[in-house]
Structures are given as C-alpha cells and as structure tokens.
Tab-separated table of C-alpha atoms and ligand atoms in Angstrom:
chain	number	residue	atom	x	y	z
I	1	MET	CA	-9.521	-32.541	23.938
I	2	ALA	CA	-11.258	-30.755	21.044
I	3	ILE	CA	-10.027	-27.943	18.924
I	4	LYS	CA	-12.267	-25.340	17.611
I	5	TYR	CA	-11.623	-21.657	16.304
I	6	GLY	CA	-7.775	-22.448	16.414
I	7	ARG	CA	-7.888	-23.043	20.285
I	8	PRO	CA	-7.557	-26.136	22.339
I	9	ILE	CA	-10.750	-26.343	24.673
I	10	GLU	CA	-11.661	-28.739	27.283
I	11	LEU	CA	-14.983	-29.947	27.103
I	12	ARG	CA	-16.861	-28.982	30.475
I	13	GLU	CA	-18.052	-31.927	32.451
I	14	VAL	CA	-20.375	-30.223	34.898
I	15	ALA	CA	-22.585	-32.121	37.135
I	16	ARG	CA	-26.007	-30.890	36.882
I	17	GLY	CA	-28.533	-30.949	39.486
I	18	THR	CA	-31.117	-32.986	39.237
I	19	GLY	CA	-34.660	-31.402	39.338
I	20	ALA	CA	-34.913	-28.011	37.862
I	21	THR	CA	-36.150	-25.232	39.980
I	22	VAL	CA	-38.064	-23.808	37.136
I	23	PRO	CA	-40.343	-25.948	35.400
I	24	HIS	CA	-39.808	-26.950	31.767
I	25	ALA	CA	-36.028	-25.653	32.143
I	26	LEU	CA	-33.581	-27.169	29.883
I	27	ASP	CA	-30.583	-28.659	31.436
I	28	LEU	CA	-28.038	-26.162	29.969
I	29	THR	CA	-24.609	-25.571	31.216
I	30	VAL	CA	-23.893	-22.872	28.398
I	31	ARG	CA	-26.309	-20.183	27.666
I	32	PRO	CA	-24.912	-17.881	25.475
I	33	ARG	CA	-27.688	-15.286	25.871
I	34	ARG	CA	-26.551	-14.162	29.449
I	35	ASN	CA	-23.658	-12.118	27.427
I	36	ARG	CA	-26.550	-10.317	26.006
I	37	LYS	CA	-28.940	-9.824	28.914
I	38	ALA	CA	-28.175	-5.892	29.119
I	39	GLU	CA	-26.699	-3.295	27.167
I	40	TRP	CA	-23.811	-2.940	29.510
I	41	ALA	CA	-23.072	-6.684	29.353
I	42	ARG	CA	-23.157	-6.285	25.539
I	43	ARG	CA	-20.919	-3.508	25.685
I	44	MET	CA	-18.461	-5.593	27.717
I	45	VAL	CA	-17.902	-8.663	25.150
I	46	ARG	CA	-18.350	-6.452	21.989
I	47	GLU	CA	-15.768	-7.229	19.394
I	48	ASN	CA	-15.791	-4.517	17.074
I	49	VAL	CA	-16.603	-0.779	17.396
I	50	LEU	CA	-17.179	1.797	14.534
I	51	THR	CA	-15.523	5.313	15.319
I	52	THR	CA	-15.491	8.589	13.313
I	53	ASP	CA	-11.940	7.893	12.559
I	54	ASP	CA	-13.079	5.206	10.356
I	55	LEU	CA	-14.831	7.359	7.831
I	56	ILE	CA	-13.964	9.072	4.612
I	57	TRP	CA	-16.802	11.301	3.308
I	58	PRO	CA	-16.925	11.531	-0.590
I	59	LEU	CA	-18.311	14.831	-1.915
I	60	PHE	CA	-19.517	15.996	-5.455
I	61	LEU	CA	-18.572	19.249	-7.023
I	62	ILE	CA	-20.088	21.246	-9.326
I	63	ASP	CA	-19.182	24.723	-10.814
I	64	GLY	CA	-20.535	27.724	-9.565
I	65	ASN	CA	-21.322	29.773	-6.298
I	66	ASN	CA	-23.200	29.000	-3.281
I	67	LYS	CA	-24.958	26.158	-5.211
I	68	ARG	CA	-26.281	22.812	-3.976
I	69	GLU	CA	-27.848	20.424	-6.692
I	70	ALA	CA	-29.780	17.636	-5.335
I	71	ILE	CA	-28.978	14.091	-7.048
I	72	ALA	CA	-32.172	12.295	-7.560
I	73	SER	CA	-30.857	8.756	-7.135
I	74	MET	CA	-28.865	9.512	-4.154
I	75	PRO	CA	-31.588	11.222	-1.589
I	76	GLY	CA	-29.721	13.385	0.862
I	77	VAL	CA	-26.661	13.899	-1.145
I	78	ASP	CA	-26.072	17.196	-3.326
I	79	ARG	CA	-23.490	18.581	-5.902
I	80	LEU	CA	-21.691	21.278	-4.065
I	81	SER	CA	-20.031	24.350	-5.576
I	82	VAL	CA	-16.477	25.117	-4.149
I	83	ASP	CA	-17.493	27.453	-1.474
I	84	GLN	CA	-20.094	24.844	-0.023
I	85	ALA	CA	-17.636	22.113	-0.219
I	86	VAL	CA	-15.425	24.235	2.060
I	87	ARG	CA	-18.509	24.199	4.449
I	88	GLU	CA	-18.813	20.746	4.483
I	89	ALA	CA	-14.915	20.216	5.271
I	90	GLU	CA	-15.613	22.394	8.136
I	91	ARG	CA	-18.462	20.065	9.166
I	92	ALA	CA	-16.136	17.127	8.588
I	93	MET	CA	-13.708	18.686	10.856
I	94	LYS	CA	-16.401	19.335	13.541
I	95	LEU	CA	-17.339	15.733	13.387
I	96	THR	CA	-13.910	14.297	13.818
I	97	ILE	CA	-14.055	12.706	10.095
I	98	PRO	CA	-10.492	12.636	9.250
I	99	CYS	CA	-10.808	12.707	5.362
I	100	ILE	CA	-13.185	13.734	2.523
I	101	ALA	CA	-12.874	12.557	-1.036
I	102	LEU	CA	-13.697	14.991	-3.922
I	103	PHE	CA	-15.687	14.225	-7.196
I	104	PRO	CA	-16.447	16.514	-9.842
I	105	TYR	CA	-19.282	17.186	-12.132
I	106	THR	CA	-17.570	18.471	-15.219
I	107	ASP	CA	-19.626	20.682	-17.215
I	108	PRO	CA	-20.578	18.653	-20.596
I	109	SER	CA	-18.859	21.371	-22.587
I	110	LEU	CA	-15.316	20.636	-20.847
I	111	ARG	CA	-15.477	16.847	-21.649
I	112	ASP	CA	-13.561	15.378	-24.645
I	113	GLU	CA	-12.135	11.914	-25.756
I	114	GLN	CA	-9.066	12.160	-24.112
I	115	GLY	CA	-10.436	13.498	-20.869
I	116	SER	CA	-8.144	16.844	-21.070
I	117	GLU	CA	-9.695	18.784	-18.079
I	118	ALA	CA	-8.356	16.083	-15.722
I	119	THR	CA	-4.890	17.268	-16.344
I	120	ASN	CA	-6.046	21.172	-16.134
I	121	PRO	CA	-4.271	22.412	-12.925
I	122	ASN	CA	-7.278	24.710	-12.455
I	123	ASN	CA	-10.079	22.239	-12.697
I	124	LEU	CA	-12.964	21.878	-10.367
I	125	VAL	CA	-11.083	19.529	-8.095
I	126	CYS	CA	-7.786	21.537	-7.802
I	127	GLN	CA	-9.968	24.594	-6.958
I	128	ALA	CA	-11.396	22.426	-4.347
I	129	VAL	CA	-8.607	21.209	-2.798
I	130	ARG	CA	-6.720	24.802	-2.781
I	131	ALA	CA	-10.201	26.522	-1.603
I	132	ILE	CA	-10.368	23.874	1.280
I	133	LYS	CA	-6.526	23.415	2.431
I	134	LYS	CA	-6.509	26.967	2.546
I	135	GLU	CA	-8.951	27.224	5.185
I	136	PHE	CA	-8.616	23.896	6.873
I	137	PRO	CA	-5.246	22.464	6.342
I	138	GLU	CA	-5.789	19.996	9.126
I	139	ILE	CA	-8.482	17.895	7.132
I	140	GLY	CA	-7.183	15.067	5.122
I	141	ILE	CA	-8.174	15.283	1.452
I	142	LEU	CA	-8.413	12.238	-0.987
I	143	CYS	CA	-8.673	12.824	-4.910
I	144	ASP	CA	-9.713	9.894	-7.206
I	145	VAL	CA	-7.674	9.297	-10.190
I	146	ALA	CA	-9.574	8.121	-13.389
I	147	LEU	CA	-10.472	9.992	-16.601
I	148	ASP	CA	-14.339	8.949	-16.311
I	149	PRO	CA	-15.895	12.674	-15.027
I	150	PHE	CA	-13.738	14.123	-17.803
I	151	THR	CA	-14.306	11.890	-20.810
I	152	SER	CA	-17.318	12.302	-23.517
I	153	HIS	CA	-17.784	8.594	-23.360
I	154	GLY	CA	-17.674	7.937	-19.711
I	155	HIS	CA	-14.778	5.601	-19.612
I	156	ASP	CA	-11.923	5.964	-17.327
I	157	GLY	CA	-9.222	5.631	-20.021
I	158	LEU	CA	-8.461	6.693	-23.560
I	159	ILE	CA	-10.143	4.477	-26.220
I	160	SER	CA	-9.006	3.658	-29.706
I	161	ASP	CA	-10.956	1.491	-32.016
I	162	GLY	CA	-13.230	0.294	-29.419
I	163	LYS	CA	-10.530	-0.569	-26.951
I	164	ILE	CA	-9.401	0.883	-23.428
I	165	LEU	CA	-5.614	1.884	-23.988
I	166	ASN	CA	-3.574	0.784	-20.669
I	167	ASP	CA	-0.063	2.421	-21.233
I	168	GLU	CA	-1.265	5.696	-22.644
I	169	THR	CA	-3.978	5.875	-20.135
I	170	VAL	CA	-1.370	5.539	-17.402
I	171	ALA	CA	0.400	8.562	-18.695
I	172	VAL	CA	-2.576	10.791	-18.744
I	173	LEU	CA	-3.102	9.452	-15.223
I	174	VAL	CA	0.345	10.593	-13.841
I	175	ARG	CA	-0.294	13.924	-15.073
I	176	GLN	CA	-3.784	14.154	-13.269
I	177	ALA	CA	-2.305	12.795	-9.874
I	178	LEU	CA	0.456	15.503	-10.234
I	179	VAL	CA	-2.059	18.328	-10.864
I	180	GLN	CA	-3.949	17.025	-7.710
I	181	ALA	CA	-1.052	16.525	-5.396
I	182	GLU	CA	0.584	20.032	-6.611
I	183	ALA	CA	-2.894	21.544	-5.619
I	184	GLY	CA	-2.370	20.191	-2.232
I	185	CYS	CA	-3.996	16.706	-1.967
I	186	ASP	CA	-2.998	14.421	0.438
I	187	ILE	CA	-4.083	11.050	-0.808
I	188	ILE	CA	-4.106	10.083	-4.430
I	189	ALA	CA	-6.246	7.253	-5.260
I	190	PRO	CA	-6.090	5.598	-8.711
I	191	SER	CA	-9.551	4.101	-9.249
I	192	ASP	CA	-9.128	3.407	-13.003
I	193	MET	CA	-7.738	-0.096	-12.909
I	194	MET	CA	-5.068	0.025	-15.475
I	195	ASP	CA	-2.026	-1.985	-14.934
I	196	GLY	CA	1.144	-0.360	-13.497
I	197	ARG	CA	-0.337	3.061	-12.601
I	198	VAL	CA	0.440	2.934	-9.009
I	199	ALA	CA	4.022	2.601	-9.866
I	200	ALA	CA	4.253	5.317	-12.338
I	201	ILE	CA	2.191	7.732	-10.218
I	202	ARG	CA	4.347	6.852	-7.327
I	203	GLU	CA	7.684	7.523	-9.256
I	204	ALA	CA	6.047	10.777	-10.730
I	205	LEU	CA	5.463	12.069	-7.468
I	206	ASP	CA	8.772	11.138	-5.869
I	207	HIS	CA	10.508	12.799	-8.921
I	208	THR	CA	8.646	15.800	-8.068
I	209	GLY	CA	9.684	16.033	-4.413
I	210	LEU	CA	5.898	15.048	-3.103
I	211	LEU	CA	7.354	12.243	-1.128
I	212	ASP	CA	4.714	12.632	1.466
I	213	VAL	CA	1.808	12.440	-0.706
I	214	GLN	CA	0.039	8.968	-0.103
I	215	ILE	CA	-1.662	6.517	-2.357
I	216	MET	CA	-4.601	4.629	-1.754
I	217	ALA	CA	-4.999	2.137	-4.363
I	218	TYR	CA	-8.566	0.843	-5.700
I	219	ALA	CA	-6.806	-2.214	-5.832
I	220	ALA	CA	-9.780	-4.651	-6.312
I	221	LYS	CA	-12.233	-2.494	-8.071
I	222	TYR	CA	-15.186	-4.856	-9.395
I	223	ALA	CA	-17.247	-3.912	-12.693
I	224	SER	CA	-20.309	-3.494	-10.660
I	225	ALA	CA	-23.928	-2.530	-11.108
I	226	PHE	CA	-23.743	-0.851	-7.788
I	227	TYR	CA	-22.157	2.225	-9.209
I	228	GLY	CA	-25.143	3.593	-11.141
I	229	PRO	CA	-26.374	6.495	-8.855
I	230	PHE	CA	-22.510	7.617	-8.902
I	231	ARG	CA	-22.768	7.787	-12.472
I	232	ASP	CA	-25.963	10.292	-12.279
I	233	ALA	CA	-24.054	12.281	-9.740
I	234	ILE	CA	-20.941	13.059	-11.900
I	235	GLY	CA	-23.004	13.096	-14.969
I	236	SER	CA	-21.194	10.126	-17.165
I	237	ALA	CA	-24.636	7.761	-16.913
I	238	LYS	CA	-25.909	8.918	-20.038
I	239	THR	CA	-22.994	9.186	-22.052
I	240	LEU	CA	-21.106	5.806	-20.928
I	241	THR	CA	-20.680	3.537	-24.106
I	242	GLY	CA	-20.602	-0.031	-23.293
I	243	ASP	CA	-19.073	-1.317	-20.056
I	244	LYS	CA	-15.816	-1.399	-18.001
I	245	ARG	CA	-15.371	-5.101	-17.773
I	246	THR	CA	-11.996	-5.384	-19.663
I	247	TYR	CA	-10.555	-3.034	-16.864
I	248	GLN	CA	-12.670	-3.569	-13.797
I	249	MET	CA	-12.744	-7.056	-12.259
I	250	ASP	CA	-15.208	-9.689	-12.710
I	251	SER	CA	-17.235	-10.198	-9.612
I	252	ALA	CA	-17.095	-13.919	-9.597
I	253	ASN	CA	-13.067	-13.658	-8.603
I	254	THR	CA	-11.233	-12.979	-5.159
I	255	ASP	CA	-7.896	-15.041	-5.868
I	256	GLU	CA	-7.675	-12.143	-8.473
I	257	ALA	CA	-8.298	-9.507	-6.126
I	258	LEU	CA	-5.345	-10.898	-3.893
I	259	ARG	CA	-3.102	-10.476	-7.143
I	260	GLU	CA	-4.367	-7.108	-7.832
I	261	VAL	CA	-3.832	-6.085	-4.104
I	262	ASP	CA	-0.229	-7.680	-4.047
I	263	LEU	CA	0.823	-5.860	-7.152
I	264	ASP	CA	-0.304	-2.168	-6.318
I	265	ILE	CA	1.526	-2.844	-2.933
I	266	ALA	CA	4.640	-3.872	-4.650
I	267	GLU	CA	4.304	-0.824	-6.818
I	268	GLY	CA	4.079	1.403	-3.520
I	269	ALA	CA	0.353	1.881	-2.703
I	270	ASP	CA	0.331	2.908	1.201
I	271	MET	CA	-3.444	1.696	1.658
I	272	VAL	CA	-5.331	-0.452	-0.543
I	273	MET	CA	-8.961	-0.582	-1.110
I	274	VAL	CA	-11.948	-2.959	-2.111
I	275	LYS	CA	-14.904	-1.758	-3.967
I	276	PRO	CA	-17.900	-1.918	-3.710
I	277	GLY	CA	-18.346	-2.696	-0.325
I	278	MET	CA	-21.041	-4.771	1.136
I	279	PRO	CA	-21.312	-7.161	-1.405
I	280	TYR	CA	-17.449	-8.049	-1.505
I	281	LEU	CA	-17.100	-8.223	2.337
I	282	ASP	CA	-15.550	-11.712	1.683
I	283	VAL	CA	-12.718	-10.136	-0.490
I	284	VAL	CA	-12.241	-7.276	2.099
I	285	ARG	CA	-11.625	-10.218	4.837
I	286	ARG	CA	-9.182	-12.050	2.542
I	287	VAL	CA	-7.154	-8.894	1.731
I	288	LYS	CA	-6.920	-8.029	5.424
I	289	ASP	CA	-5.859	-11.280	6.451
I	290	THR	CA	-3.099	-11.957	3.471
I	291	PHE	CA	-1.547	-8.515	3.444
I	292	ALA	CA	-1.950	-6.840	7.139
I	293	MET	CA	-2.352	-3.560	4.921
I	294	PRO	CA	-4.384	-0.385	5.745
I	295	THR	CA	-7.455	-1.919	3.850
I	296	PHE	CA	-10.164	0.305	3.181
I	297	ALA	CA	-13.641	-0.348	1.322
I	298	TYR	CA	-15.924	1.770	-0.660
I	299	GLN	CA	-19.605	1.692	0.222
I	300	VAL	CA	-20.680	2.724	-2.899
I	301	SER	CA	-23.406	4.968	-4.402
I	302	GLY	CA	-25.905	2.104	-5.056
I	303	GLU	CA	-25.497	0.541	-1.447
I	304	TYR	CA	-26.277	3.948	-0.377
I	305	ALA	CA	-29.255	4.620	-2.686
I	306	MET	CA	-30.886	1.038	-1.642
I	307	ILE	CA	-30.524	1.871	2.160
I	308	ALA	CA	-31.775	5.379	1.915
I	309	ALA	CA	-34.598	4.506	-0.588
I	310	ALA	CA	-36.045	1.597	1.642
I	311	ALA	CA	-35.493	4.178	4.671
I	312	ASN	CA	-37.674	6.754	2.735
I	313	ASN	CA	-40.397	4.205	1.868
I	314	GLY	CA	-40.867	3.339	5.639
I	315	TRP	CA	-39.474	-0.280	4.831
I	316	LEU	CA	-36.377	-0.063	6.935
I	317	ASP	CA	-35.215	1.667	9.950
I	318	GLY	CA	-32.615	3.709	7.803
I	319	ASP	CA	-30.522	4.942	10.906
I	320	ARG	CA	-29.966	1.353	12.296
I	321	ALA	CA	-29.494	-0.156	8.713
I	322	MET	CA	-26.631	2.592	7.941
I	323	MET	CA	-25.036	1.844	11.524
I	324	GLU	CA	-25.364	-1.841	10.727
I	325	SER	CA	-23.463	-1.841	7.416
I	326	LEU	CA	-21.003	0.492	8.595
I	327	LEU	CA	-20.094	-1.777	11.528
I	328	ALA	CA	-19.876	-4.608	9.063
I	329	PHE	CA	-16.982	-3.486	7.438
I	330	LYS	CA	-15.020	-3.265	10.554
I	331	ARG	CA	-16.121	-6.826	11.366
I	332	ALA	CA	-14.702	-7.876	7.888
I	333	GLY	CA	-11.403	-6.275	8.801
I	334	ALA	CA	-11.420	-3.141	7.076
I	335	ASP	CA	-9.335	-0.216	8.744
I	336	GLY	CA	-12.089	2.563	6.978
I	337	VAL	CA	-15.133	2.905	4.729
I	338	LEU	CA	-15.457	5.683	2.225
I	339	SER	CA	-19.620	6.410	2.574
I	340	TYR	CA	-21.860	9.054	1.557
I	341	PHE	CA	-23.319	8.236	5.209
I	342	ALA	CA	-20.290	9.513	6.706
I	343	PRO	CA	-21.638	12.847	8.083
I	344	LYS	CA	-24.859	11.224	9.494
I	345	ALA	CA	-23.029	8.256	11.018
I	346	ALA	CA	-20.737	10.812	12.556
I	347	GLU	CA	-23.502	12.582	13.732
I	348	LYS	CA	-24.867	9.688	15.261
I	349	LEU	CA	-21.665	8.282	17.080
I	350	ARG	CA	-20.949	11.579	18.748
I	351	ALA	CA	-24.384	11.859	19.958
I	352	HIS	CA	-23.785	8.502	21.900
I	353	ALA	CA	-20.230	9.260	22.543
R	1	LIG	N1	-14.088	6.059	-8.340
R	1	LIG	C1	-15.030	6.273	-7.413
R	1	LIG	C2	-16.434	5.652	-7.695
R	1	LIG	O1	-16.424	5.000	-8.943
R	1	LIG	C3	-17.722	5.545	-6.876
R	1	LIG	C4	-18.569	4.563	-7.215
R	1	LIG	C5	-19.886	4.836	-6.584
R	1	LIG	O2	-19.840	5.537	-5.307
R	1	LIG	O3	-21.014	4.092	-6.803
R	2	LIG	MG1	-4.273	-3.342	-10.724
C-alpha cells in the first residue's frame, strides 16, 4: 500500500486491453483531464469558491462635499468625501459585501508629530462611520488603528531620537480605537505592529462597555514595497522619512509570523490578518493551519496597481486576473480578503450567480 497526501491508496492493477482502438493512443488508466472536460464537470470537482461574503472593501476618505478625487497610482480608486462614502456603502450593501474599511486622507494642516488628529472624535473617519451607520446600520465597518495617516512624518507611531516608541504609541492607539468604536465602528483593526496593542485596546474597549466591538489584528504585517500606492492615497508617500522595518516584519520570516499571530490571539484578537497578500500566501496557509482562526489577507495597493496597470496596458485580461488573484486567497486558507477590487469582483460574482 502506498501513502500519498496523508491517505492510503491501493495502486490500481487494471488489465489493459491490447491494441488501442485509437491510433497512437497512450495506454493510460488515469486521465486527470476527464474531470476538466466541460464546465459542468469542472464545477462538480471545484475545491474552492469565492463569494461576495469573502470581500472587505477598503475606501479612502477626503474632506469636502460631493467630492471624488482620482488616485493616480490606483486606477479606478477614488478618495471620497463622506457623502460619497455613504453612497459607496450603499453600493456595498446592494452587492452583499459584508464589510467596508475606512482610510482617511488627512489634510496636511491637521498632521503633526504626534498624530493628534487620530484621537479627535470628530475626525474624518469618525464622521464617516457615523454617517454610514446612520443610513446603513446593517453594513460592517472596519477602522484601521495606526498613526500614519495623521503624522507629519508618516510613521505609524510616535518618534523620539529617530526611534519609534512602542509603549507611548500604544497609549495613543488605545485612544484612537476608542473614538472610532464610540463613533460606531464594528471592527477595530490595529495595523501599527506595536507590541502589546491588542491587549491594551481590548482592555480599554471592555472597560468602556464596548464588549461587542471586534478586533481584527494586522498580526503579520510585513515591511513591504507593495504599500507604495496606499501611501499616495493617504498622502504619506512624500513625507515618510526612513522605513518601517523596526516595527513591520522582515519579509524573510514565517516562523515569526506564527509567533506574532499567537500573541495577538492570546491578547484577545477575534480575527487575524496577513499583509500583503499574494506574495505571502504561504504565511496565510501556515497561520490558518496552525491556529484555525478566522484568517484574513490584505491584497494591498501595490498588488491592485500591478493588475490594474497591466490590464490598462492590454497586457493582462484584467477581470480574469482579478478573480484568479482573489480565489488564490481562498485556496491558501483565507476566510476573506481586503481588496480594492471588492466592488468589481462582487459585480462579477453576482452577474454569474
Ligand atoms: N493599514 C492599511 C494599509 O497599510 C494598506 C496598505 C496598502 O493597501 O497598500
Ligand atoms: Mg505583534
């Protein structure tokens, strides 16, 4: 008996007829292509499916009214004033996308060394959460917790003598999470990669009676070149000094990702995330297999931009590449994907439903 893929298999001893009826036919018992011979047959044996329930749609916010501003490095993605974000939330509802994520472009005049605007209960994100929840209480809203959209230096934390301060930053992140949760945010998603922030945020939420607010931890977030267009979108690309390698993970590591995820679960994370997505599918798979937690991946701005740019040049079939890239996350074990393609993919999925 042979063992393959963890299962015992008996080798088949099939008596083959002599003299094939088709000239040049190979004497093959097993022909895997039979299961691919038609679309109905492929559907029968398909192992993974993508549905609209798998999508989280990140939106960019900007101050103003009735405003949509194109982001050059993310063709097809706009910065939206709050009223327009409410319209997109409605679109998400109609497309049965369960959750949207909000990211602000903070006016440069409001950015400072401490990222003070992050804890303003009336900042752009909080305004948008209130406006969306008022009209569409049924849609999930995820808010990112990190200081980079609010700091003049573009880092996710406070800096002193060129160093990112961990514990002092966590204290600010706790206040940021609280103003978002009090505005009505459903899922707090710390993306800062400071140590101990999940425990501190969980404790503060519970202490305030916000027991039902979930935490999706950006548990394994790598220092990546694929965030470039996002930094254009939130306006931190030009101001960012240095890099984020003292807090975001080294792209060479996967054991370390498991330790980070383990810690965030112990600290109270309800869901965990790996970011970026496609270049880190091995990490998604290891995390899912090791912890069996709701596991998400972020198909980041650079991944979006690569596919969108190639498609706009006619080098790729954009729609097919989009769907294939999203399905890859399901195959790797992800329960869902944050993707700028979410509305387009949902439209396609519903057209074929
Ligand atoms: N904290 C959210 C991100 O950093 C997003 C990155 C991207 O889309 O490139
Ligand atoms: Mg950590």
